[in-house]
GROMACS .gro file of N, CA, C and O in nm:
model
  540
    1MET      N    1   0.662  -8.891   0.131
    1MET     CA    2   0.670  -8.936   0.019
    1MET      C    3   0.610  -8.865  -0.073
    1MET      O    4   0.673  -8.801  -0.181
    2GLU      N    5   0.487  -8.780  -0.058
    2GLU     CA    6   0.429  -8.707  -0.115
    2GLU      C    7   0.517  -8.563  -0.158
    2GLU      O    8   0.595  -8.551  -0.281
    3LEU      N    9   0.616  -8.534  -0.046
    3LEU     CA   10   0.688  -8.468  -0.041
    3LEU      C   11   0.869  -8.445  -0.116
    3LEU      O   12   0.863  -8.390  -0.203
    4LEU      N   13   0.885  -8.596  -0.142
    4LEU     CA   14   0.938  -8.644  -0.222
    4LEU      C   15   0.954  -8.591  -0.347
    4LEU      O   16   0.981  -8.579  -0.449
    5GLN      N   17   0.801  -8.639  -0.364
    5GLN     CA   18   0.755  -8.637  -0.548
    5GLN      C   19   0.732  -8.528  -0.562
    5GLN      O   20   0.802  -8.439  -0.715
    6ARG      N   21   0.752  -8.409  -0.464
    6ARG     CA   22   0.698  -8.225  -0.515
    6ARG      C   23   0.819  -8.187  -0.540
    6ARG      O   24   0.865  -8.108  -0.609
    7ALA      N   25   0.950  -8.259  -0.516
    7ALA     CA   26   1.035  -8.199  -0.491
    7ALA      C   27   1.125  -8.226  -0.637
    7ALA      O   28   1.274  -8.170  -0.692
    8ARG      N   29   1.101  -8.368  -0.735
    8ARG     CA   30   1.179  -8.428  -0.786
    8ARG      C   31   1.147  -8.304  -0.984
    8ARG      O   32   1.279  -8.273  -0.995
    9ALA      N   33   1.053  -8.226  -0.882
    9ALA     CA   34   1.061  -8.077  -1.034
    9ALA      C   35   1.204  -8.018  -1.001
    9ALA      O   36   1.295  -7.975  -1.089
   10PRO      N   37   1.226  -7.939  -0.894
   10PRO     CA   38   1.316  -7.845  -0.879
   10PRO      C   39   1.452  -7.919  -0.847
   10PRO      O   40   1.497  -7.859  -0.887
   11ALA      N   41   1.443  -8.065  -0.823
   11ALA     CA   42   1.555  -8.121  -0.822
   11ALA      C   43   1.589  -8.144  -0.948
   11ALA      O   44   1.762  -8.126  -0.990
   12ARG      N   45   1.516  -8.163  -1.076
   12ARG     CA   46   1.568  -8.226  -1.205
   12ARG      C   47   1.589  -8.049  -1.237
   12ARG      O   48   1.695  -8.109  -1.357
   13VAL      N   49   1.524  -7.969  -1.260
   13VAL     CA   50   1.591  -7.805  -1.214
   13VAL      C   51   1.734  -7.821  -1.227
   13VAL      O   52   1.862  -7.768  -1.302
   14LEU      N   53   1.740  -7.819  -1.075
   14LEU     CA   54   1.901  -7.834  -1.050
   14LEU      C   55   2.038  -7.910  -1.073
   14LEU      O   56   2.133  -7.885  -1.128
   15LEU      N   57   1.963  -8.015  -1.106
   15LEU     CA   58   2.071  -8.113  -1.163
   15LEU      C   59   2.099  -8.091  -1.326
   15LEU      O   60   2.249  -8.048  -1.387
   16GLY      N   61   1.943  -8.045  -1.393
   16GLY     CA   62   1.991  -8.013  -1.567
   16GLY      C   63   2.121  -7.881  -1.548
   16GLY      O   64   2.193  -7.889  -1.648
   17ALA      N   65   2.089  -7.756  -1.447
   17ALA     CA   66   2.148  -7.661  -1.426
   17ALA      C   67   2.295  -7.687  -1.364
   17ALA      O   68   2.402  -7.653  -1.462
   18ILE      N   69   2.322  -7.806  -1.321
   18ILE     CA   70   2.508  -7.852  -1.297
   18ILE      C   71   2.546  -7.880  -1.373
   18ILE      O   72   2.658  -7.851  -1.406
   19PHE      N   73   2.476  -7.997  -1.437
   19PHE     CA   74   2.555  -8.059  -1.566
   19PHE      C   75   2.554  -7.949  -1.716
   19PHE      O   76   2.674  -7.963  -1.752
   20ILE      N   77   2.437  -7.833  -1.727
   20ILE     CA   78   2.541  -7.779  -1.836
   20ILE      C   79   2.626  -7.704  -1.771
   20ILE      O   80   2.717  -7.667  -1.902
   21ALA      N   81   2.621  -7.621  -1.683
   21ALA     CA   82   2.752  -7.532  -1.596
   21ALA      C   83   2.862  -7.616  -1.615
   21ALA      O   84   2.979  -7.588  -1.669
   22ALA      N   85   2.826  -7.737  -1.595
   22ALA     CA   86   3.006  -7.842  -1.593
   22ALA      C   87   3.047  -7.829  -1.690
   22ALA      O   88   3.143  -7.824  -1.706
   23GLY      N   89   2.946  -7.842  -1.816
   23GLY     CA   90   2.967  -7.881  -1.936
   23GLY      C   91   3.063  -7.739  -1.994
   23GLY      O   92   3.167  -7.787  -2.101
   24LEU      N   93   2.974  -7.624  -1.996
   24LEU     CA   94   3.027  -7.517  -2.017
   24LEU      C   95   3.146  -7.511  -1.993
   24LEU      O   96   3.236  -7.413  -2.054
   25ASN      N   97   3.222  -7.513  -1.823
   25ASN     CA   98   3.347  -7.510  -1.790
   25ASN      C   99   3.400  -7.565  -1.836
   25ASN      O  100   3.521  -7.510  -1.854
   26HIS      N  101   3.410  -7.693  -1.912
   26HIS     CA  102   3.477  -7.764  -1.932
   26HIS      C  103   3.541  -7.688  -2.091
   26HIS      O  104   3.679  -7.716  -2.127
   27PHE      N  105   3.508  -7.594  -2.187
   27PHE     CA  106   3.522  -7.538  -2.287
   27PHE      C  107   3.597  -7.387  -2.219
   27PHE      O  108   3.634  -7.336  -2.293
   28ARG      N  109   3.562  -7.320  -2.130
   28ARG     CA  110   3.581  -7.219  -2.030
   28ARG      C  111   3.790  -7.230  -2.030
   28ARG      O  112   3.846  -7.180  -2.038
   29ASP      N  113   3.730  -7.382  -1.932
   29ASP     CA  114   3.932  -7.403  -1.879
   29ASP      C  115   3.958  -7.485  -1.945
   29ASP      O  116   3.987  -7.658  -1.847
   30PRO      N  117   3.973  -7.591  -2.073
   30PRO     CA  118   3.995  -7.699  -2.088
   30PRO      C  119   4.149  -7.762  -2.051
   30PRO      O  120   4.114  -7.904  -2.016
   31ALA      N  121   4.229  -7.672  -2.012
   31ALA     CA  122   4.351  -7.679  -1.937
   31ALA      C  123   4.351  -7.790  -1.858
   31ALA      O  124   4.418  -7.903  -1.805
   32SER      N  125   4.237  -7.721  -1.759
   32SER     CA  126   4.261  -7.767  -1.613
   32SER      C  127   4.196  -7.875  -1.617
   32SER      O  128   4.247  -7.982  -1.549
   33TYR      N  129   4.068  -7.904  -1.710
   33TYR     CA  130   3.982  -8.053  -1.707
   33TYR      C  131   4.105  -8.185  -1.754
   33TYR      O  132   4.096  -8.298  -1.705
   34ALA      N  133   4.162  -8.135  -1.881
   34ALA     CA  134   4.272  -8.248  -1.894
   34ALA      C  135   4.396  -8.289  -1.811
   34ALA      O  136   4.410  -8.357  -1.869
   35ARG      N  137   4.462  -8.185  -1.739
   35ARG     CA  138   4.523  -8.223  -1.632
   35ARG      C  139   4.465  -8.362  -1.534
   35ARG      O  140   4.536  -8.435  -1.518
   36MET      N  141   4.357  -8.336  -1.528
   36MET     CA  142   4.276  -8.455  -1.445
   36MET      C  143   4.233  -8.575  -1.516
   36MET      O  144   4.259  -8.708  -1.513
   37ILE      N  145   4.256  -8.614  -1.681
   37ILE     CA  146   4.289  -8.680  -1.728
   37ILE      C  147   4.363  -8.782  -1.649
   37ILE      O  148   4.497  -8.776  -1.676
   38PRO      N  149   4.354  -8.933  -1.668
   38PRO     CA  150   4.463  -9.047  -1.605
   38PRO      C  151   4.601  -9.032  -1.753
   38PRO      O  152   4.518  -8.997  -1.874
   39PRO      N  153   4.704  -9.027  -1.706
   39PRO     CA  154   4.749  -9.049  -1.882
   39PRO      C  155   4.774  -9.149  -1.928
   39PRO      O  156   4.801  -9.147  -2.060
   40TYR      N  157   4.670  -9.247  -1.864
   40TYR     CA  158   4.707  -9.405  -1.984
   40TYR      C  159   4.619  -9.401  -2.055
   40TYR      O  160   4.557  -9.462  -2.186
   41LEU      N  161   4.496  -9.262  -2.040
   41LEU     CA  162   4.394  -9.260  -2.182
   41LEU      C  163   4.435  -9.149  -2.269
   41LEU      O  164   4.509  -9.084  -2.243
   42PRO      N  165   4.425  -9.195  -2.381
   42PRO     CA  166   4.469  -9.150  -2.524
   42PRO      C  167   4.402  -8.999  -2.501
   42PRO      O  168   4.283  -8.978  -2.483
   43PHE      N  169   4.435  -8.895  -2.576
   43PHE     CA  170   4.353  -8.786  -2.627
   43PHE      C  171   4.303  -8.706  -2.507
   43PHE      O  172   4.164  -8.647  -2.570
   44PRO      N  173   4.354  -8.660  -2.411
   44PRO     CA  174   4.277  -8.585  -2.279
   44PRO      C  175   4.211  -8.486  -2.310
   44PRO      O  176   4.074  -8.434  -2.262
   45LEU      N  177   4.285  -8.382  -2.411
   45LEU     CA  178   4.178  -8.231  -2.438
   45LEU      C  179   4.051  -8.309  -2.547
   45LEU      O  180   3.938  -8.260  -2.489
   46ALA      N  181   4.060  -8.384  -2.600
   46ALA     CA  182   3.967  -8.431  -2.680
   46ALA      C  183   3.842  -8.480  -2.604
   46ALA      O  184   3.709  -8.416  -2.636
   47LEU      N  185   3.864  -8.591  -2.505
   47LEU     CA  186   3.806  -8.641  -2.377
   47LEU      C  187   3.729  -8.518  -2.275
   47LEU      O  188   3.621  -8.551  -2.248
   48VAL      N  189   3.840  -8.439  -2.301
   48VAL     CA  190   3.722  -8.297  -2.232
   48VAL      C  191   3.665  -8.244  -2.293
   48VAL      O  192   3.507  -8.202  -2.268
   49TYR      N  193   3.633  -8.212  -2.442
   49TYR     CA  194   3.535  -8.147  -2.524
   49TYR      C  195   3.445  -8.246  -2.487
   49TYR      O  196   3.310  -8.253  -2.527
   50LEU      N  197   3.491  -8.360  -2.530
   50LEU     CA  198   3.369  -8.489  -2.570
   50LEU      C  199   3.259  -8.464  -2.419
   50LEU      O  200   3.143  -8.505  -2.438
   51SER      N  201   3.368  -8.483  -2.298
   51SER     CA  202   3.300  -8.540  -2.175
   51SER      C  203   3.158  -8.321  -2.149
   51SER      O  204   3.119  -8.400  -2.085
   52GLY      N  205   3.221  -8.243  -2.186
   52GLY     CA  206   3.183  -8.123  -2.170
   52GLY      C  207   3.039  -8.114  -2.262
   52GLY      O  208   2.921  -8.117  -2.243
   53LEU      N  209   3.083  -8.151  -2.422
   53LEU     CA  210   2.959  -8.174  -2.486
   53LEU      C  211   2.853  -8.267  -2.467
   53LEU      O  212   2.722  -8.263  -2.428
   54LEU      N  213   2.889  -8.402  -2.396
   54LEU     CA  214   2.784  -8.500  -2.292
   54LEU      C  215   2.717  -8.462  -2.200
   54LEU      O  216   2.618  -8.464  -2.204
   55GLU      N  217   2.781  -8.370  -2.132
   55GLU     CA  218   2.759  -8.296  -2.037
   55GLU      C  219   2.639  -8.185  -1.989
   55GLU      O  220   2.486  -8.213  -2.019
   56ILE      N  221   2.602  -8.138  -2.082
   56ILE     CA  222   2.569  -8.028  -2.181
   56ILE      C  223   2.410  -8.074  -2.253
   56ILE      O  224   2.332  -8.036  -2.196
   57ALA      N  225   2.449  -8.151  -2.295
   57ALA     CA  226   2.328  -8.233  -2.400
   57ALA      C  227   2.246  -8.308  -2.272
   57ALA      O  228   2.156  -8.292  -2.286
   58GLY      N  229   2.309  -8.403  -2.197
   58GLY     CA  230   2.261  -8.430  -2.106
   58GLY      C  231   2.183  -8.331  -1.971
   58GLY      O  232   2.107  -8.394  -1.947
   59GLY      N  233   2.275  -8.213  -1.956
   59GLY     CA  234   2.194  -8.187  -1.912
   59GLY      C  235   2.078  -8.091  -1.954
   59GLY      O  236   1.992  -8.083  -1.863
   60ALA      N  237   2.061  -8.039  -2.057
   60ALA     CA  238   1.941  -7.990  -2.153
   60ALA      C  239   1.863  -8.154  -2.164
   60ALA      O  240   1.716  -8.096  -2.167
   61GLY      N  241   1.907  -8.213  -2.191
   61GLY     CA  242   1.851  -8.327  -2.190
   61GLY      C  243   1.703  -8.389  -2.064
   61GLY      O  244   1.555  -8.452  -2.053
   62VAL      N  245   1.756  -8.331  -1.913
   62VAL     CA  246   1.705  -8.350  -1.796
   62VAL      C  247   1.527  -8.257  -1.807
   62VAL      O  248   1.425  -8.291  -1.780
   63PHE      N  249   1.536  -8.161  -1.912
   63PHE     CA  250   1.424  -8.057  -1.948
   63PHE      C  251   1.306  -8.101  -2.025
   63PHE      O  252   1.226  -7.990  -1.999
   64VAL      N  253   1.374  -8.201  -2.122
   64VAL     CA  254   1.242  -8.260  -2.231
   64VAL      C  255   1.154  -8.398  -2.199
   64VAL      O  256   1.304  -8.486  -2.136
   65SER      N  257   1.082  -8.383  -2.138
   65SER     CA  258   0.995  -8.506  -2.082
   65SER      C  259   1.033  -8.634  -2.171
   65SER      O  260   1.061  -8.744  -2.133
   66ARG      N  261   0.999  -8.594  -2.292
   66ARG     CA  262   1.026  -8.690  -2.412
   66ARG      C  263   1.159  -8.782  -2.419
   66ARG      O  264   1.160  -8.885  -2.457
   67VAL      N  265   1.301  -8.749  -2.362
   67VAL     CA  266   1.372  -8.789  -2.382
   67VAL      C  267   1.439  -8.748  -2.267
   67VAL      O  268   1.561  -8.779  -2.232
   68ARG      N  269   1.365  -8.729  -2.121
   68ARG     CA  270   1.438  -8.721  -1.987
   68ARG      C  271   1.519  -8.868  -1.943
   68ARG      O  272   1.650  -8.847  -1.845
   69ALA      N  273   1.474  -8.981  -1.964
   69ALA     CA  274   1.486  -9.084  -1.900
   69ALA      C  275   1.612  -9.121  -1.956
   69ALA      O  276   1.758  -9.187  -1.917
   70ALA      N  277   1.602  -9.131  -2.121
   70ALA     CA  278   1.703  -9.150  -2.171
   70ALA      C  279   1.872  -9.042  -2.145
   70ALA      O  280   1.993  -9.116  -2.135
   71ALA      N  281   1.847  -8.937  -2.161
   71ALA     CA  282   1.943  -8.806  -2.048
   71ALA      C  283   1.961  -8.844  -1.938
   71ALA      O  284   2.113  -8.864  -1.951
   72GLY      N  285   1.887  -8.943  -1.858
   72GLY     CA  286   1.959  -8.970  -1.716
   72GLY      C  287   2.018  -9.086  -1.709
   72GLY      O  288   2.113  -9.080  -1.662
   73TRP      N  289   2.002  -9.145  -1.797
   73TRP     CA  290   2.084  -9.316  -1.847
   73TRP      C  291   2.253  -9.263  -1.972
   73TRP      O  292   2.350  -9.314  -1.872
   74GLY      N  293   2.212  -9.165  -2.033
   74GLY     CA  294   2.351  -9.090  -2.034
   74GLY      C  295   2.423  -9.053  -1.967
   74GLY      O  296   2.528  -9.033  -1.946
   75LEU      N  297   2.394  -8.985  -1.870
   75LEU     CA  298   2.481  -8.918  -1.726
   75LEU      C  299   2.502  -9.031  -1.649
   75LEU      O  300   2.592  -9.003  -1.612
   76ILE      N  301   2.449  -9.086  -1.627
   76ILE     CA  302   2.483  -9.214  -1.520
   76ILE      C  303   2.588  -9.269  -1.589
   76ILE      O  304   2.685  -9.260  -1.542
   77LEU      N  305   2.602  -9.295  -1.719
   77LEU     CA  306   2.715  -9.341  -1.787
   77LEU      C  307   2.842  -9.212  -1.810
   77LEU      O  308   2.936  -9.336  -1.777
   78LEU      N  309   2.799  -9.106  -1.827
   78LEU     CA  310   2.883  -9.081  -1.777
   78LEU      C  311   2.927  -9.017  -1.678
   78LEU      O  312   3.104  -9.014  -1.651
   79LEU      N  313   2.833  -9.051  -1.533
   79LEU     CA  314   2.906  -9.064  -1.428
   79LEU      C  315   3.024  -9.159  -1.388
   79LEU      O  316   3.156  -9.123  -1.308
   80VAL      N  317   2.992  -9.291  -1.482
   80VAL     CA  318   3.064  -9.369  -1.427
   80VAL      C  319   3.235  -9.338  -1.505
   80VAL      O  320   3.298  -9.417  -1.477
   81ALA      N  321   3.215  -9.325  -1.623
   81ALA     CA  322   3.279  -9.319  -1.715
   81ALA      C  323   3.389  -9.169  -1.677
   81ALA      O  324   3.511  -9.210  -1.684
   82ILE      N  325   3.373  -9.112  -1.609
   82ILE     CA  326   3.494  -9.002  -1.566
   82ILE      C  327   3.571  -9.022  -1.445
   82ILE      O  328   3.588  -8.972  -1.369
   83PHE      N  329   3.435  -9.120  -1.347
   83PHE     CA  330   3.526  -9.191  -1.199
   83PHE      C  331   3.680  -9.209  -1.238
   83PHE      O  332   3.752  -9.166  -1.132
   84PRO      N  333   3.729  -9.233  -1.362
   84PRO     CA  334   3.872  -9.284  -1.268
   84PRO      C  335   3.934  -9.158  -1.320
   84PRO      O  336   4.053  -9.159  -1.224
   85ALA      N  337   3.877  -9.043  -1.338
   85ALA     CA  338   3.976  -8.878  -1.362
   85ALA      C  339   3.942  -8.884  -1.228
   85ALA      O  340   4.070  -8.824  -1.177
   86ASN      N  341   3.823  -8.886  -1.151
   86ASN     CA  342   3.818  -8.870  -1.015
   86ASN      C  343   3.909  -8.951  -0.861
   86ASN      O  344   3.949  -8.878  -0.827
   87LEU      N  345   3.922  -9.092  -0.915
   87LEU     CA  346   4.008  -9.131  -0.880
   87LEU      C  347   4.124  -9.137  -0.879
   87LEU      O  348   4.224  -9.066  -0.786
   88HIS      N  349   4.231  -9.070  -1.012
   88HIS     CA  350   4.318  -9.046  -1.062
   88HIS      C  351   4.386  -8.914  -0.943
   88HIS      O  352   4.468  -8.884  -0.947
   89MET      N  353   4.242  -8.827  -0.925
   89MET     CA  354   4.316  -8.673  -0.883
   89MET      C  355   4.338  -8.752  -0.666
   89MET      O  356   4.413  -8.731  -0.656
   90ALA      N  357   4.260  -8.799  -0.701
   90ALA     CA  358   4.274  -8.895  -0.518
   90ALA      C  359   4.393  -8.949  -0.501
   90ALA      O  360   4.438  -8.913  -0.386
   91LEU      N  361   4.428  -8.982  -0.609
   91LEU     CA  362   4.577  -9.083  -0.578
   91LEU      C  363   4.680  -8.998  -0.582
   91LEU      O  364   4.802  -9.022  -0.538
   92HIS      N  365   4.656  -8.880  -0.646
   92HIS     CA  366   4.783  -8.804  -0.704
   92HIS      C  367   4.735  -8.667  -0.683
   92HIS      O  368   4.792  -8.533  -0.725
   93PRO      N  369   4.727  -8.586  -0.538
   93PRO     CA  370   4.712  -8.478  -0.509
   93PRO      C  371   4.795  -8.425  -0.549
   93PRO      O  372   4.778  -8.300  -0.565
   94GLU      N  373   4.895  -8.420  -0.520
   94GLU     CA  374   5.059  -8.365  -0.543
   94GLU      C  375   5.005  -8.305  -0.688
   94GLU      O  376   5.078  -8.172  -0.649
   95GLN      N  377   4.961  -8.357  -0.800
   95GLN     CA  378   4.889  -8.269  -0.897
   95GLN      C  379   4.806  -8.236  -0.869
   95GLN      O  380   4.794  -8.079  -1.035
   96PHE      N  381   4.754  -8.141  -0.796
   96PHE     CA  382   4.647  -8.058  -0.763
   96PHE      C  383   4.614  -7.941  -0.625
   96PHE      O  384   4.572  -7.998  -0.569
   97PRO      N  385   4.757  -7.866  -0.632
   97PRO     CA  386   4.782  -7.791  -0.496
   97PRO      C  387   4.665  -7.693  -0.406
   97PRO      O  388   4.638  -7.692  -0.348
   98GLY      N  389   4.619  -7.702  -0.560
   98GLY     CA  390   4.475  -7.591  -0.507
   98GLY      C  391   4.336  -7.665  -0.439
   98GLY      O  392   4.276  -7.596  -0.395
   99ILE      N  393   4.331  -7.798  -0.433
   99ILE     CA  394   4.257  -7.866  -0.402
   99ILE      C  395   4.286  -7.902  -0.262
   99ILE      O  396   4.424  -8.079  -0.298
  100SER      N  397   4.267  -7.969  -0.148
  100SER     CA  398   4.292  -8.033  -0.059
  100SER      C  399   4.251  -8.184  -0.120
  100SER      O  400   4.152  -8.250  -0.191
  101ALA      N  401   4.308  -8.286  -0.017
  101ALA     CA  402   4.340  -8.391  -0.065
  101ALA      C  403   4.225  -8.502  -0.014
  101ALA      O  404   4.167  -8.546  -0.054
  102MET      N  405   4.190  -8.409   0.133
  102MET     CA  406   4.030  -8.434   0.154
  102MET      C  407   3.877  -8.427   0.034
  102MET      O  408   3.873  -8.528   0.067
  103VAL      N  409   3.930  -8.330   0.020
  103VAL     CA  410   3.784  -8.296  -0.101
  103VAL      C  411   3.799  -8.402  -0.206
  103VAL      O  412   3.728  -8.441  -0.252
  104LEU      N  413   3.948  -8.406  -0.185
  104LEU     CA  414   3.949  -8.547  -0.337
  104LEU      C  415   3.886  -8.627  -0.365
  104LEU      O  416   3.856  -8.741  -0.421
  105TRP      N  417   3.963  -8.690  -0.230
  105TRP     CA  418   3.864  -8.841  -0.158
  105TRP      C  419   3.694  -8.840  -0.152
  105TRP      O  420   3.619  -8.905  -0.187
  106ALA      N  421   3.718  -8.697  -0.106
  106ALA     CA  422   3.522  -8.677  -0.107
  106ALA      C  423   3.423  -8.694  -0.247
  106ALA      O  424   3.382  -8.725  -0.232
  107ARG      N  425   3.521  -8.664  -0.303
  107ARG     CA  426   3.454  -8.684  -0.437
  107ARG      C  427   3.446  -8.801  -0.513
  107ARG      O  428   3.327  -8.790  -0.555
  108LEU      N  429   3.467  -8.905  -0.480
  108LEU     CA  430   3.451  -9.069  -0.471
  108LEU      C  431   3.326  -9.061  -0.480
  108LEU      O  432   3.215  -9.143  -0.531
  109PRO      N  433   3.266  -9.095  -0.313
  109PRO     CA  434   3.127  -9.164  -0.283
  109PRO      C  435   3.066  -8.990  -0.326
  109PRO      O  436   2.906  -9.051  -0.392
  110LEU      N  437   3.077  -8.917  -0.393
  110LEU     CA  438   2.994  -8.773  -0.426
  110LEU      C  439   2.979  -8.851  -0.575
  110LEU      O  440   2.812  -8.816  -0.608
  111GLN      N  441   3.002  -8.886  -0.649
  111GLN     CA  442   3.008  -8.970  -0.731
  111GLN      C  443   2.851  -9.086  -0.763
  111GLN      O  444   2.756  -9.059  -0.832
  112VAL      N  445   2.838  -9.107  -0.663
  112VAL     CA  446   2.740  -9.225  -0.638
  112VAL      C  447   2.645  -9.124  -0.593
  112VAL      O  448   2.525  -9.194  -0.609
  113VAL      N  449   2.655  -8.997  -0.501
  113VAL     CA  450   2.504  -8.933  -0.486
  113VAL      C  451   2.470  -8.922  -0.593
  113VAL      O  452   2.318  -8.906  -0.598
  114LEU      N  453   2.571  -8.887  -0.697
  114LEU     CA  454   2.550  -8.731  -0.795
  114LEU      C  455   2.452  -8.891  -0.940
  114LEU      O  456   2.348  -8.887  -0.978
  115ILE      N  457   2.464  -9.031  -0.897
  115ILE     CA  458   2.398  -9.104  -0.938
  115ILE      C  459   2.236  -9.128  -0.948
  115ILE      O  460   2.154  -9.136  -0.981
  116ALA      N  461   2.277  -9.151  -0.781
  116ALA     CA  462   2.156  -9.218  -0.721
  116ALA      C  463   2.061  -9.050  -0.753
  116ALA      O  464   1.933  -9.069  -0.798
  117TRP      N  465   2.028  -8.944  -0.777
  117TRP     CA  466   2.000  -8.807  -0.764
  117TRP      C  467   1.941  -8.822  -0.938
  117TRP      O  468   1.865  -8.764  -0.979
  118THR      N  469   2.070  -8.864  -0.989
  118THR     CA  470   2.028  -8.797  -1.160
  118THR      C  471   1.902  -8.950  -1.176
  118THR      O  472   1.810  -8.937  -1.301
  119TYR      N  473   1.959  -9.042  -1.143
  119TYR     CA  474   1.831  -9.182  -1.162
  119TYR      C  475   1.707  -9.132  -1.076
  119TYR      O  476   1.595  -9.170  -1.203
  120TRP      N  477   1.674  -9.073  -0.969
  120TRP     CA  478   1.548  -9.079  -0.918
  120TRP      C  479   1.493  -8.943  -1.029
  120TRP      O  480   1.403  -8.971  -0.994
  121ALA      N  481   1.549  -8.856  -1.025
  121ALA     CA  482   1.445  -8.732  -1.103
  121ALA      C  483   1.491  -8.741  -1.245
  121ALA      O  484   1.375  -8.652  -1.270
  122THR      N  485   1.503  -8.859  -1.272
  122THR     CA  486   1.490  -8.884  -1.467
  122THR      C  487   1.420  -8.966  -1.474
  122THR      O  488   1.337  -8.969  -1.590
  123ARG      N  489   1.408  -9.060  -1.377
  123ARG     CA  490   1.280  -9.147  -1.368
  123ARG      C  491   1.163  -9.091  -1.436
  123ARG      O  492   1.092  -9.030  -1.385
  124PRO      N  493   1.055  -9.165  -1.543
  124PRO     CA  494   0.922  -9.198  -1.501
  124PRO      C  495   0.877  -9.112  -1.383
  124PRO      O  496   0.893  -9.214  -1.344
  125ASP      N  497   0.743  -9.058  -1.395
  125ASP     CA  498   0.679  -9.010  -1.239
  125ASP      C  499   0.637  -9.178  -1.231
  125ASP      O  500   0.666  -9.212  -1.074
  126GLY      N  501   0.615  -9.266  -1.268
  126GLY     CA  502   0.557  -9.364  -1.229
  126GLY      C  503   0.656  -9.461  -1.131
  126GLY      O  504   0.663  -9.521  -1.013
  127VAL      N  505   0.756  -9.465  -1.187
  127VAL     CA  506   0.878  -9.537  -1.173
  127VAL      C  507   0.973  -9.494  -1.008
  127VAL      O  508   0.962  -9.523  -0.933
  128ALA      N  509   0.963  -9.328  -1.080
  128ALA     CA  510   0.983  -9.265  -0.936
  128ALA      C  511   0.889  -9.239  -0.820
  128ALA      O  512   0.969  -9.268  -0.700
  129ARG      N  513   0.768  -9.264  -0.803
  129ARG     CA  514   0.702  -9.242  -0.699
  129ARG      C  515   0.700  -9.410  -0.644
  129ARG      O  516   0.652  -9.422  -0.500
  130ASN      N  517   0.756  -9.549  -0.747
  130ASN     CA  518   0.744  -9.671  -0.628
  130ASN      C  519   0.902  -9.651  -0.587
  130ASN      O  520   0.863  -9.702  -0.497
  131ILE      N  521   0.990  -9.569  -0.625
  131ILE     CA  522   1.085  -9.610  -0.586
  131ILE      C  523   1.062  -9.571  -0.449
  131ILE      O  524   1.143  -9.534  -0.348
  132ALA      N  525   1.009  -9.375  -0.457
  132ALA     CA  526   0.972  -9.301  -0.333
  132ALA      C  527   0.933  -9.431  -0.218
  132ALA      O  528   0.941  -9.419  -0.065
  133ASN      N  529   0.855  -9.481  -0.272
  133ASN     CA  530   0.738  -9.583  -0.158
  133ASN      C  531   0.793  -9.688  -0.128
  133ASN      O  532   0.779  -9.687   0.005
  134LEU      N  533   0.974  -9.709  -0.155
  134LEU     CA  534   1.047  -9.797  -0.119
  134LEU      C  535   1.078  -9.751   0.038
  134LEU      O  536   1.121  -9.885   0.089
  135SER      N  537   1.126  -9.665   0.054
  135SER     CA  538   1.192  -9.621   0.183
  135SER      C  539   1.133  -9.543   0.305
  135SER      O  540   0.976  -9.584   0.280
   0.00000   0.00000   0.00000
């Protein structure tokens, strides 16, 4: 359990970096991300930029102890919000020929892992310690 607690700081750094990098990538290649948006959602390009901005802000918030918990909840909500895009990709693999269908389906449970990681890494120390003691 102590090892799990010591792992939180590097896990936070990696988590924040992943979200910042992913968010920046939305601005580097917005067209690719817009293709992922299900057709029933309006303004796909605006959603790509908004989600990229939120990923960058949330990832940066992970590094700031005063806002870390709020950033964590924001990132969790964002992961839930982007689930329809991942589901859309899995249901329509023909639209994403560069990615195997198996990878597209594997991304769905990965969302749950990312949510759990985000929750664990961004909880205040006492809460995270209690969670670690449950296992």
